[in-house]
Short mmCIF file of C-alpha atoms in Angstrom, two decimals:
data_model
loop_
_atom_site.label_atom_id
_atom_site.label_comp_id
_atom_site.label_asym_id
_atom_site.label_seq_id
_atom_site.Cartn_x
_atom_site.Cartn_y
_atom_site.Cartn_z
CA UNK J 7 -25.97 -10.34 -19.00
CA UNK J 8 -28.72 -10.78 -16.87
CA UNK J 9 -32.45 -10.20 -17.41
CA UNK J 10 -33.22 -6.60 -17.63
CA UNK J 11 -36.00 -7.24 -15.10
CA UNK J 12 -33.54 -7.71 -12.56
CA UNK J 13 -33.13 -4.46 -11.01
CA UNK J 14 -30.18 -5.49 -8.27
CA UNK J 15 -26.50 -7.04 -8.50
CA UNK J 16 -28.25 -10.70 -6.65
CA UNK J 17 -27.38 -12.89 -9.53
CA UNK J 18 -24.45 -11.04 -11.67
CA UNK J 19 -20.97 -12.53 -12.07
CA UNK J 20 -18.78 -9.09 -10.59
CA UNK J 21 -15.15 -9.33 -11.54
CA UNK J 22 -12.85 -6.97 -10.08
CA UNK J 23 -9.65 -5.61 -10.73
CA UNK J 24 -7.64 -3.81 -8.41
CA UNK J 25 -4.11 -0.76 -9.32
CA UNK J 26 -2.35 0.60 -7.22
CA UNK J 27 -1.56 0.60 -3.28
CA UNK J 28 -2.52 -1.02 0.00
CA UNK J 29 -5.30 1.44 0.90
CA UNK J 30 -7.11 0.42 -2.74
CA UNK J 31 -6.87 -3.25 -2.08
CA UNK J 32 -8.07 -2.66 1.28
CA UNK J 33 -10.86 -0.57 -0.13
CA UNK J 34 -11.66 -3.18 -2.98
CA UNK J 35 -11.78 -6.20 -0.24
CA UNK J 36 -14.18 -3.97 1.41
CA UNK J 37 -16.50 -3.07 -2.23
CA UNK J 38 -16.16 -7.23 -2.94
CA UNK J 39 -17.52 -8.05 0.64
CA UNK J 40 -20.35 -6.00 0.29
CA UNK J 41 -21.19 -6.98 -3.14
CA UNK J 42 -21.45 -10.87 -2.11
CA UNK J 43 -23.65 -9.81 0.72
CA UNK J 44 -25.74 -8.43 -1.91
CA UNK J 45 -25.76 -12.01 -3.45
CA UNK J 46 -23.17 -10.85 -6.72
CA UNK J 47 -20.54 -13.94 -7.65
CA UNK J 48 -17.45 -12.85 -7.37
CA UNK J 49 -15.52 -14.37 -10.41
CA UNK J 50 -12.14 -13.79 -11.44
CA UNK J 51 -11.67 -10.67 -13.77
CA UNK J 52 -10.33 -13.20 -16.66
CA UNK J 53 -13.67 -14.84 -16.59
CA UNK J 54 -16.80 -13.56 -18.85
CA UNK J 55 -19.06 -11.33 -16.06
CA UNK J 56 -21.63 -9.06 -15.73
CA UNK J 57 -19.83 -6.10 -14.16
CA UNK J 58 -16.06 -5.25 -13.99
CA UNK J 59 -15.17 -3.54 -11.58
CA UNK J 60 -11.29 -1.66 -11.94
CA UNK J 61 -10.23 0.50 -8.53
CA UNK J 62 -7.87 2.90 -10.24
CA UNK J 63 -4.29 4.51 -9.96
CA UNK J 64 -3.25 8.03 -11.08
CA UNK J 65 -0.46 8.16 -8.84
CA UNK J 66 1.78 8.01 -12.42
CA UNK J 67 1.19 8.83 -15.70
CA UNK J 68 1.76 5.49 -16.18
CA UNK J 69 -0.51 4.42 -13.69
CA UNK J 70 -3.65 6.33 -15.84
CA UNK J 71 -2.95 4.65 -18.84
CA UNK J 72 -3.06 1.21 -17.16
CA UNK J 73 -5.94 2.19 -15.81
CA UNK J 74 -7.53 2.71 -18.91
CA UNK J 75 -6.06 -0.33 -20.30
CA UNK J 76 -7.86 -2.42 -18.04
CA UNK J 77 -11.51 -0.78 -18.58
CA UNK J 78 -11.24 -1.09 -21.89
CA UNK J 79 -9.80 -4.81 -21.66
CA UNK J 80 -13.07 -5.35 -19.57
CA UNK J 81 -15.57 -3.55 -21.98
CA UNK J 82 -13.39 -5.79 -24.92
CA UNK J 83 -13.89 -8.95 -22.85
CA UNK J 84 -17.57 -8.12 -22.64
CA UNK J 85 -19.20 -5.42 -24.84
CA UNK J 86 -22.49 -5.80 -22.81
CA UNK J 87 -20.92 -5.89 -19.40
CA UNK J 88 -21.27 -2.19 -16.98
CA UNK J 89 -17.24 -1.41 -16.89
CA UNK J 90 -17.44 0.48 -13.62
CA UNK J 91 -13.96 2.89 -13.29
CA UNK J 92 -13.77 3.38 -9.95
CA UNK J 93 -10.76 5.60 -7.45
CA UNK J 94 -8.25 8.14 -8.05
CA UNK J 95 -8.40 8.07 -11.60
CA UNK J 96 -11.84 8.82 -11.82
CA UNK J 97 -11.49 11.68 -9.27
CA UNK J 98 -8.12 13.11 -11.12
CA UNK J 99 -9.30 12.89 -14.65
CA UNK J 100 -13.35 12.54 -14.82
CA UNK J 101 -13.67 15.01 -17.75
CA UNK J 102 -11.99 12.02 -19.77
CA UNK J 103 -13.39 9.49 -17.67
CA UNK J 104 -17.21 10.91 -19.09
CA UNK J 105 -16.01 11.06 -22.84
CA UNK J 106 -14.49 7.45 -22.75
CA UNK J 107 -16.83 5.02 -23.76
CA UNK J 108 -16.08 2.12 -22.40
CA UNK J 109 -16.91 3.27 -19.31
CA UNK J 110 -20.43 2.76 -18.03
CA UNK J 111 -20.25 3.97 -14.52
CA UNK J 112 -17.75 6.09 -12.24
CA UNK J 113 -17.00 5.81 -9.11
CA UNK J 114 -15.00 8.54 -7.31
CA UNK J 115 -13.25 8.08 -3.90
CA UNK J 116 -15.32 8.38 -0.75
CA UNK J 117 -18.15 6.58 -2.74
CA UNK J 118 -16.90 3.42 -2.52
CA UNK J 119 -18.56 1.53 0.32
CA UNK J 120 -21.66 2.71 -1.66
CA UNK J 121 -21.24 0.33 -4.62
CA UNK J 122 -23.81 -1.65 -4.12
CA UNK J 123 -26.44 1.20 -4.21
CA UNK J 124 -24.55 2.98 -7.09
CA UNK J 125 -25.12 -0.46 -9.03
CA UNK J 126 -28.24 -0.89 -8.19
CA UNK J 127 -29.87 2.61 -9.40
CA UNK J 128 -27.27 2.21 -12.43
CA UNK J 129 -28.99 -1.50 -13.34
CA UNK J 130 -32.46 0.16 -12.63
CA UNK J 131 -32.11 3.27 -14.86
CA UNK J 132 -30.77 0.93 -17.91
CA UNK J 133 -34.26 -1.42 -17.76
CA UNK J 134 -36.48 1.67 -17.19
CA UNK J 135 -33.94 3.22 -20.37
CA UNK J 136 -33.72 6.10 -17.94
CA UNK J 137 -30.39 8.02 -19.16
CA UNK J 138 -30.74 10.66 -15.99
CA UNK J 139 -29.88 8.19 -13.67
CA UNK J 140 -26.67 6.43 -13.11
CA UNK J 141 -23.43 7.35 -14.91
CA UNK J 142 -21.28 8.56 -12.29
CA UNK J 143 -21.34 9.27 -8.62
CA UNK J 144 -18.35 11.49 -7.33
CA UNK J 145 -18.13 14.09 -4.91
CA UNK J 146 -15.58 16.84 -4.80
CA UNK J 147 -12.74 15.19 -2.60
CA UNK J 148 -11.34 17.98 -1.73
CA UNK J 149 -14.15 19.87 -0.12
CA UNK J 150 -15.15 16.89 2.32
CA UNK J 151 -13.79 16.23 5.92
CA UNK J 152 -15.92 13.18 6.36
CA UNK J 153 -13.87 9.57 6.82
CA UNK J 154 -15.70 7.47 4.86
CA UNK J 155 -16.31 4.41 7.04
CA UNK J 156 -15.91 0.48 5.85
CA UNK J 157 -15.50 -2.20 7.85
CA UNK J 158 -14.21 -5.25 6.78
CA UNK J 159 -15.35 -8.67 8.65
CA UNK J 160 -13.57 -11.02 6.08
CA UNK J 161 -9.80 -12.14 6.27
CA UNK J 162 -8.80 -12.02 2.70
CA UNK J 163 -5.33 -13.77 4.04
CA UNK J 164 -4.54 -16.22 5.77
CA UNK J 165 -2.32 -14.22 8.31
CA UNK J 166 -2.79 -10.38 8.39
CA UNK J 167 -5.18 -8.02 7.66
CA UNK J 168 -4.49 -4.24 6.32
CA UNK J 169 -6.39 -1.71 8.15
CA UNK J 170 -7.47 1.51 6.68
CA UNK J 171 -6.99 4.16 9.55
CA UNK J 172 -7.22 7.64 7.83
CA UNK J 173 -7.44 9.14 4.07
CA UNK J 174 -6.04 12.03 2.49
CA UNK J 175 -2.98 13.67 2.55
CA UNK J 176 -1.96 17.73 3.23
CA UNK J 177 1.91 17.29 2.48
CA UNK J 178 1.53 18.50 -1.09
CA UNK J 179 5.14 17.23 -2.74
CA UNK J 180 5.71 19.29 -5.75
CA UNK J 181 5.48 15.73 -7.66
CA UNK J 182 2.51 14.04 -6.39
CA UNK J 183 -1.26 14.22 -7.53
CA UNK J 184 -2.58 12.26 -4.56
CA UNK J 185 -3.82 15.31 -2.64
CA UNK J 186 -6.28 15.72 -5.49
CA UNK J 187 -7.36 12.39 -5.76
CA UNK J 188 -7.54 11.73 -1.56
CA UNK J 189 -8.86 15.31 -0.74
CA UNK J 190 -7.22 16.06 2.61
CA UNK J 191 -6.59 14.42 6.05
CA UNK J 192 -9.60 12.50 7.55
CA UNK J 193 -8.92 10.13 10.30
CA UNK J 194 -10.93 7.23 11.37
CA UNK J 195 -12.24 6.88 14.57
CA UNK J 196 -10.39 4.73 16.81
CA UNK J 197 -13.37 2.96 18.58
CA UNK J 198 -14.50 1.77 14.90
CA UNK J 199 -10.40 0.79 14.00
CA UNK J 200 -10.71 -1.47 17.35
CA UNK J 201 -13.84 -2.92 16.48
CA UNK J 202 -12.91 -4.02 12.81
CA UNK J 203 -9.70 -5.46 14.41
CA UNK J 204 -11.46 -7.67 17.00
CA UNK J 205 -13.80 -8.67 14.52
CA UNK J 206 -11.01 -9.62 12.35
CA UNK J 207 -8.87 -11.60 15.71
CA UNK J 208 -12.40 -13.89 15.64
CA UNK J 209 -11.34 -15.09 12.26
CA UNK J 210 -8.03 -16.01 12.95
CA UNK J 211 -6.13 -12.63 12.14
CA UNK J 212 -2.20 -12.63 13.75
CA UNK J 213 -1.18 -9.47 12.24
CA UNK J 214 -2.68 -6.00 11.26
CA UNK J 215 -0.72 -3.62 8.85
CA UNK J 216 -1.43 -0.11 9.82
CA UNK J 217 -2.62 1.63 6.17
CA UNK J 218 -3.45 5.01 4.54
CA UNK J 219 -2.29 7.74 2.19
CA UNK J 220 -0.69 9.47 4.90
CA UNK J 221 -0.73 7.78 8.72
CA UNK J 222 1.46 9.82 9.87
CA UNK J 223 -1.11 12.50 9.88
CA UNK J 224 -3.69 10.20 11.50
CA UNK J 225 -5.19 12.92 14.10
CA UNK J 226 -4.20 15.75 13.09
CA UNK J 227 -7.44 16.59 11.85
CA UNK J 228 -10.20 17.24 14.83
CA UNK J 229 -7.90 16.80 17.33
CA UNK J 230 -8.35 13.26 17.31
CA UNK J 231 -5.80 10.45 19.04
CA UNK J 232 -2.55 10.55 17.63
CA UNK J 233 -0.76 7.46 15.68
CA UNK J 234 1.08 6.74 18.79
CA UNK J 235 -2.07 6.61 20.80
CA UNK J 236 -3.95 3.94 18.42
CA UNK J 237 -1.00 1.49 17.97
CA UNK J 238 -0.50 2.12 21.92
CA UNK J 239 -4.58 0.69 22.02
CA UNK J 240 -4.03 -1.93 19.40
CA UNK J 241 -1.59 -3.41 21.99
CA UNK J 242 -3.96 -3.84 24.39
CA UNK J 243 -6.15 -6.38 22.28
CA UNK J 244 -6.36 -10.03 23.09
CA UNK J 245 -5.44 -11.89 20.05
CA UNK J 246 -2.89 -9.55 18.12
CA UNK J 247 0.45 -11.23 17.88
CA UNK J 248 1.97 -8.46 15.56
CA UNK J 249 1.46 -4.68 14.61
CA UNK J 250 3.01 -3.18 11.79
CA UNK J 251 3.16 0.05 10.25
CA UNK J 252 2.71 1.55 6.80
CA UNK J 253 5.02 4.51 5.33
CA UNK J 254 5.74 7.02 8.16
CA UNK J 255 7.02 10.53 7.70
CA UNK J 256 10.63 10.87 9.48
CA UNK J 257 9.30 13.93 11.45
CA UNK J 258 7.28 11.46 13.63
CA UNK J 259 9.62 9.36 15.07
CA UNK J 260 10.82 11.96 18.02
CA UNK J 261 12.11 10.82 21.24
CA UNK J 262 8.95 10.44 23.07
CA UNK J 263 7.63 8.71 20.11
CA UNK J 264 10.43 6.40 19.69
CA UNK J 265 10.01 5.96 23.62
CA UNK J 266 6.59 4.81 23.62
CA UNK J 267 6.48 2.82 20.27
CA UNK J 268 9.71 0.80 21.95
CA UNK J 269 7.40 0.24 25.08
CA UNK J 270 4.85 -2.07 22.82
CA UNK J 271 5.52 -5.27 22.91
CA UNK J 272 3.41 -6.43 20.01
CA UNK J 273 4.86 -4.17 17.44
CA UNK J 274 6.96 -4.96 14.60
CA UNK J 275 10.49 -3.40 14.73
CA UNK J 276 9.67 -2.35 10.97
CA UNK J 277 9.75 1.08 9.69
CA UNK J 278 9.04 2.30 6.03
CA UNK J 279 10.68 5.68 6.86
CA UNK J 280 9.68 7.70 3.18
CA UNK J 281 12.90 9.59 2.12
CA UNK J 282 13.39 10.17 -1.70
CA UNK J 283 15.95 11.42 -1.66
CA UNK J 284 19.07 12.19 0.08
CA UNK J 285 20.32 15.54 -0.73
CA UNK J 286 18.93 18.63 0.87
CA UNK J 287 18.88 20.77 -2.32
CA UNK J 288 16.49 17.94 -4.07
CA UNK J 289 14.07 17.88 -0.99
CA UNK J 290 13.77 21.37 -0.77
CA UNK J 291 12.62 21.38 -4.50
CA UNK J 292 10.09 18.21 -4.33
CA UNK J 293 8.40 20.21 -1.41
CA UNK J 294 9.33 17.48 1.39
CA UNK J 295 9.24 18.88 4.67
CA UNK J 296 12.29 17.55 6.30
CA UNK J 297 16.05 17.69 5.98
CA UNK J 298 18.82 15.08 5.37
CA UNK J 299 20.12 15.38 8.77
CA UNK J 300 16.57 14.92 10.58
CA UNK J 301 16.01 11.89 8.61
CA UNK J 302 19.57 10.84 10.08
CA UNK J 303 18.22 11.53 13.22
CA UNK J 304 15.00 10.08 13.33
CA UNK J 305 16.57 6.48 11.71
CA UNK J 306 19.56 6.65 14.51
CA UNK J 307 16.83 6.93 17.37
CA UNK J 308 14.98 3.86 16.15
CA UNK J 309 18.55 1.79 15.92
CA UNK J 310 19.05 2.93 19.46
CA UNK J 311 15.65 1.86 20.89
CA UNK J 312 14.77 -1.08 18.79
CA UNK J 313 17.44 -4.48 18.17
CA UNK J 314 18.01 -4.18 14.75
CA UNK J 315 15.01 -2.39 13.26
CA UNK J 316 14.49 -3.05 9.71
CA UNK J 317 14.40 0.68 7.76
CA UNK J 318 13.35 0.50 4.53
CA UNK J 319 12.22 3.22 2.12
CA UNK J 320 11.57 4.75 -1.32
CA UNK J 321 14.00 7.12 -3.07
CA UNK J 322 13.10 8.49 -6.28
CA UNK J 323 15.89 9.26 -8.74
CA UNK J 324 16.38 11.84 -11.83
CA UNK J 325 13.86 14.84 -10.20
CA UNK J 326 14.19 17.54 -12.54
CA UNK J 327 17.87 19.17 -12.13
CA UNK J 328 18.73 17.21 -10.04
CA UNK J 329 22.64 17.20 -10.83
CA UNK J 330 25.28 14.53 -10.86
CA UNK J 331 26.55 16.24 -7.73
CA UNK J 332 23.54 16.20 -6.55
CA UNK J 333 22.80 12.20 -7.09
CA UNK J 334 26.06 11.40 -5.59
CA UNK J 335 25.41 12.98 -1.91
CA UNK J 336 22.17 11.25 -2.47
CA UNK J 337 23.77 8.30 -3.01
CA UNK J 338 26.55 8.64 -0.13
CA UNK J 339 23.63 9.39 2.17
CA UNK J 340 22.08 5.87 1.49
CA UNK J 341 25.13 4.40 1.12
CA UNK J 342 26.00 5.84 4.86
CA UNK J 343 22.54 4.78 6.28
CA UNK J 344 22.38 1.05 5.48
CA UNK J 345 18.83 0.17 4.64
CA UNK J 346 17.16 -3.14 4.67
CA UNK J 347 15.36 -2.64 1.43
CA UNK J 348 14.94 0.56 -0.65
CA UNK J 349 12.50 0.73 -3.46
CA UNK J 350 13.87 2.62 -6.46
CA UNK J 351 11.70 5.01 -8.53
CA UNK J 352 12.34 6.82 -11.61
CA UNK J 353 10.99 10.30 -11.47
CA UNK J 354 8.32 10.46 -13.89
CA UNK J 355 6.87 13.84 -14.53
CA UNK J 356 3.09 13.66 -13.54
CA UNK J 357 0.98 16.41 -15.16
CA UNK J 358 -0.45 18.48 -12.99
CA UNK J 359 2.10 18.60 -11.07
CA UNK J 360 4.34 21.43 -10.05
CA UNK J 361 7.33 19.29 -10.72
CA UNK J 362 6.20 18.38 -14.23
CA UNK J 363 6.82 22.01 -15.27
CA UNK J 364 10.27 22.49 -13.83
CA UNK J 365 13.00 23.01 -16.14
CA UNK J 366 15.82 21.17 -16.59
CA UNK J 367 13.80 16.95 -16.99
CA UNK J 368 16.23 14.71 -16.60
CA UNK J 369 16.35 12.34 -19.85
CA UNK J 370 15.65 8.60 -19.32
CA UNK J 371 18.82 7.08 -19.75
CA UNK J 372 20.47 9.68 -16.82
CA UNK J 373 17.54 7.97 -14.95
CA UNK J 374 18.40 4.81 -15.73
CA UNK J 375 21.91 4.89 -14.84
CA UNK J 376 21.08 6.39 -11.30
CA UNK J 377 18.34 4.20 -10.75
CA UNK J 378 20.69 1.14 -11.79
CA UNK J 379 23.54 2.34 -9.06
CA UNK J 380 20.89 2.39 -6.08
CA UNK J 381 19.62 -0.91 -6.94
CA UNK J 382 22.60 -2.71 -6.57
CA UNK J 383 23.24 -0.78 -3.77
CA UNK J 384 20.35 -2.12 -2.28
CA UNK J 385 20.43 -5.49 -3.31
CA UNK J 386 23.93 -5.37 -1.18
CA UNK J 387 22.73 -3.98 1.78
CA UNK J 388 19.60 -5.97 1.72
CA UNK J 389 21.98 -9.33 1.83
CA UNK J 390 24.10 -7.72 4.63
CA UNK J 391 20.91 -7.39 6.95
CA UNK J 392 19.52 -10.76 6.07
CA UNK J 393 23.12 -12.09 6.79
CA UNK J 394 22.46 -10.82 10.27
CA UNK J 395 19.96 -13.41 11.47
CA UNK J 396 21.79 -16.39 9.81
CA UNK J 397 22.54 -18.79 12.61
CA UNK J 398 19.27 -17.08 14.84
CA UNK J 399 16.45 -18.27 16.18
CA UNK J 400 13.39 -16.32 15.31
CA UNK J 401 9.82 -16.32 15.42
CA UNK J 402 8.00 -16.86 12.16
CA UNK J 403 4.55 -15.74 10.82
CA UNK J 404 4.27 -18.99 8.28
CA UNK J 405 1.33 -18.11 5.52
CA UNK J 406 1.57 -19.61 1.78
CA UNK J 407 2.98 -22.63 0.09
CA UNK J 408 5.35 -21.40 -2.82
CA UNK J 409 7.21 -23.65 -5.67
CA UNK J 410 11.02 -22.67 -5.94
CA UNK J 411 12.95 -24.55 -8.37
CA UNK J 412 10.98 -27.60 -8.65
CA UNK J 413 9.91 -27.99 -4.81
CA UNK J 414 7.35 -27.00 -2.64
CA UNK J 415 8.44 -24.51 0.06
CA UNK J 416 6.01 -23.04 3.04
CA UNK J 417 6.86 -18.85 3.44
CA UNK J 418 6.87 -16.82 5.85
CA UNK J 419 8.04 -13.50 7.42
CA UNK J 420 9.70 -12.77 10.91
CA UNK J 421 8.65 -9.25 12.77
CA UNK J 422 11.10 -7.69 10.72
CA UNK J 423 9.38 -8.92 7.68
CA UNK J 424 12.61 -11.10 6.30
CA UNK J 425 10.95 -13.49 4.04
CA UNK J 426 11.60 -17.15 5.36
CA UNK J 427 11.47 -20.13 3.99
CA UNK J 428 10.94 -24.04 4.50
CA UNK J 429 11.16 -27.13 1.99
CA UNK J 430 8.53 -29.60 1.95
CA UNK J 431 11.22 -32.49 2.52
CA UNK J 432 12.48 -30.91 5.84
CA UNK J 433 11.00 -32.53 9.29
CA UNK J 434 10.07 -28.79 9.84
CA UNK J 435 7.42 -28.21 7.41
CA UNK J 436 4.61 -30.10 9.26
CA UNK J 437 4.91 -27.54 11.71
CA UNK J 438 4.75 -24.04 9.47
CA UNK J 439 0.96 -24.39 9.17
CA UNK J 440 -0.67 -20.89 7.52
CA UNK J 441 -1.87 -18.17 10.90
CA UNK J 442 0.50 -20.17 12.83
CA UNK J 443 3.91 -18.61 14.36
CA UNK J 444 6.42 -21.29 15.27
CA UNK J 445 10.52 -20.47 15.89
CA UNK J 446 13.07 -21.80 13.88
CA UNK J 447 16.81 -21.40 13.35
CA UNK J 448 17.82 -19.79 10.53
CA UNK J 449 20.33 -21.56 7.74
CA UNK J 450 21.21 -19.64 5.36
CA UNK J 451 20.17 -18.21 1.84
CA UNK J 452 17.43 -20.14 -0.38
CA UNK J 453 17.97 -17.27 -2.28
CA UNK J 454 18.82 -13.69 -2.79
CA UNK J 455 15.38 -12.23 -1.08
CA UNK J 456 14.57 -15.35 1.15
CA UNK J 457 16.07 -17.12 4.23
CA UNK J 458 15.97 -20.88 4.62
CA UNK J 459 15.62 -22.49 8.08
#
């Protein structure tokens, strides 16, 4: 540790850890940025430092107890270290978060881009042994309308950056805790979204990933510029080769929506459409505010205005009751649809939650089974659509060198985001240098999840 004298990070080894989705490792690129501005090392979190820093999860019951896991793996790895729990965890269970003592100093959400002030009065209240400072700094989430505002001016890839537009979320599903950890809708003002981007094209940035607990709500909230609008601006920008979204809500892709998305050149015919499930009965019980048939809808007007859009999403199997009748139109439904990828949850009852008091819990091996059917149903459709572009020429985003059986291969992912591919002994590979986009003719399969060229 360093001298108590020293009353600021300048000089501590900070190693950070980061749970859970894209808006957290955004969040945490931001916290690490500011931290080595302040003059902190950042080391990596196996390494012996001075302050550990974990950006929780509570998105699962699962996800809290890795979350405490890895504070007390810190405060193990370094009993005189400040384990600093910061995120949705903190916000979602801060009672506990006070009584645990491994942890030093929390953290809640919109507090973040304040870390280096929170340290800073923590570190200066333990040398003046002042116990009334420091210990935690959290606000009530969900009594705030204010965006909190980072700007990152690093690249942390090589390729694309993920841009936080907005925060919160109003949808309340009957099985999710994030409203209570996010608070509610706040959207980011467009003029500071466009700044961090060109900031962001001056270090090389092709591609920006469109992020947030909820974008399809971006604007909602003081009338602000809708979704459509701010990708619509993003296209304007010298620079930007691609634009890609995060999770949308089916509702938003309408026809004029469709219309106008189709009408930007620069965006990535890629849509995370979230669905979880398939049957009517089971949405109308998880509190998700669309129907089978609108979902239909929304996924047939992107195949009509886009060549071959790739629609992936999540589906969550085993909600409570849900019946084997039940799992079956579910599983006809995405069957019938044909996605590129779908990502396979089983329900896991959160507490809190209005779904983790409803009768009739599913036990883990009906779970299992269901959750075992849909994978290999996606792992079928997933080699269908990939079969699609065999023989192609496509444009490739080319970004890290990866070893596959033995050999060095340079990856990358087309607009679509199919995962391509390129060995080290092909004439080819000189030319798939990371940032750069170069078009190739696809082979074939390297492998189940990656196309060779």
């Amino acid at each position: 540790m360093m001298n108590n004298m020293q009353n600021s990070v300048r000089g501590y080894k900070v190693a950070m850890h980061n749970l859970g989705c894209k808006v957290n490792s955004y969040e945490m690129d931001v916290m690490g940025q500011k931290l080595k501005e302040a003059g902190a090392e950042i080391v990596p979190f196996n390494e012996k430092a001075d302050i550990y820093i974990i950006n929780t999860c509570t998105v699962t019951n699962i996800a809290d107890r890795k979350s405490r896991q890895m504070l007390h793996k810190a405060k193990k790895e370094n009993p005189e270290a400040i384990v600093v729990a910061v995120g949705c965890y903190v916000e979602t269970g801060i009672e506990g978060v006070k009584k645990d003592e491994c942890i030093d100093l929390a953290v809640g959400n919109n507090k973040k881009s304040e870390i280096v002030e929170i340290l800073n009065t923590f570190i200066m209240a333990r040398s003046d042994n002042d116990k009334t400072l420091g210990g935690s700094s959290v606000i009530d989430i969900n009594k705030t309308d204010v965006f909190e505002e980072m700007m990152l001016s690093d690249l942390p890839e090589h390729t694309r950056a993920y841009i936080k537009i907005q925060d919160g979320c109003n949808q309340f599903c009957s099985y999710c805790v994030i409203p209570y950890a996010r608070g509610r809708v706040r959207s980011r003002d467009q003029k500071e979204i466009l700044e961090e981007i060109k900031g962001l094209i001056v270090k090389g940035c092709k591609e920006v990933v469109l992020t947030g607990i909820h974008i399809s709500s971006y604007g909602v909230d003081k009338s602000r510029a809708s979704l459509i609008d701010l990708v619509e601006s993003i296209g304007e920008l010298s620079g930007i080769e691609r634009i890609r979204l995060g999770s949308l809500e089916p509702r938003i892709i309408t026809p004029e929506n469709t219309r106008r998305l189709a009408a930007i050149d620069k965006l990535c015919p890629h849509f995370h459409l979230s669905l979880q499930s398939g049957c009517d009965s089971v949405l109308k019980r998880m509190n998700r505010h669309y129907t089978a048939d609108e979902f239909r809808e929304s996924v047939r007007l992107l195949r009509e205005a886009f060549d071959r859009p790739a629609i992936t999403t999540d589906v969550i199997v085993g909600f409570p009751g849900e019946t084997e009748e039940e799992f079956e139109e579910c599983r006809k439904f995405v069957e019938d649809i044909s996605f590129y990828e779908m990502h396979v949850f089983k329900y896991s009852p959160r507490k809190g939650t209005v779904a983790a008091g409803m009768k009739e819990q599913l036990t883990d091996r009906e779970k299992t089974l269901r959750s075992e059917v849909l994978i290999a149903l996606t792992k079928k459709q997933s080699e269908i659509y990939r079969n699609l572009f065999i023989g192609e020429k496509v444009d490739i985003l080319w970004e890290d060198m990866e070893e596959i059986k033995g050999k060095n291969y340079m990856i990358g992912h087309t607009d679509r985001y199919v995962r391509i591919a390129v060995c080290e002994e092909d004439e080819r590979f000189k030319n798939a240098v990371s940032g750069q986009i170069t078009t190739e003719q696809i082979k074939g399969f390297l492998n189940s999840d990656t196309l060779l060229i």
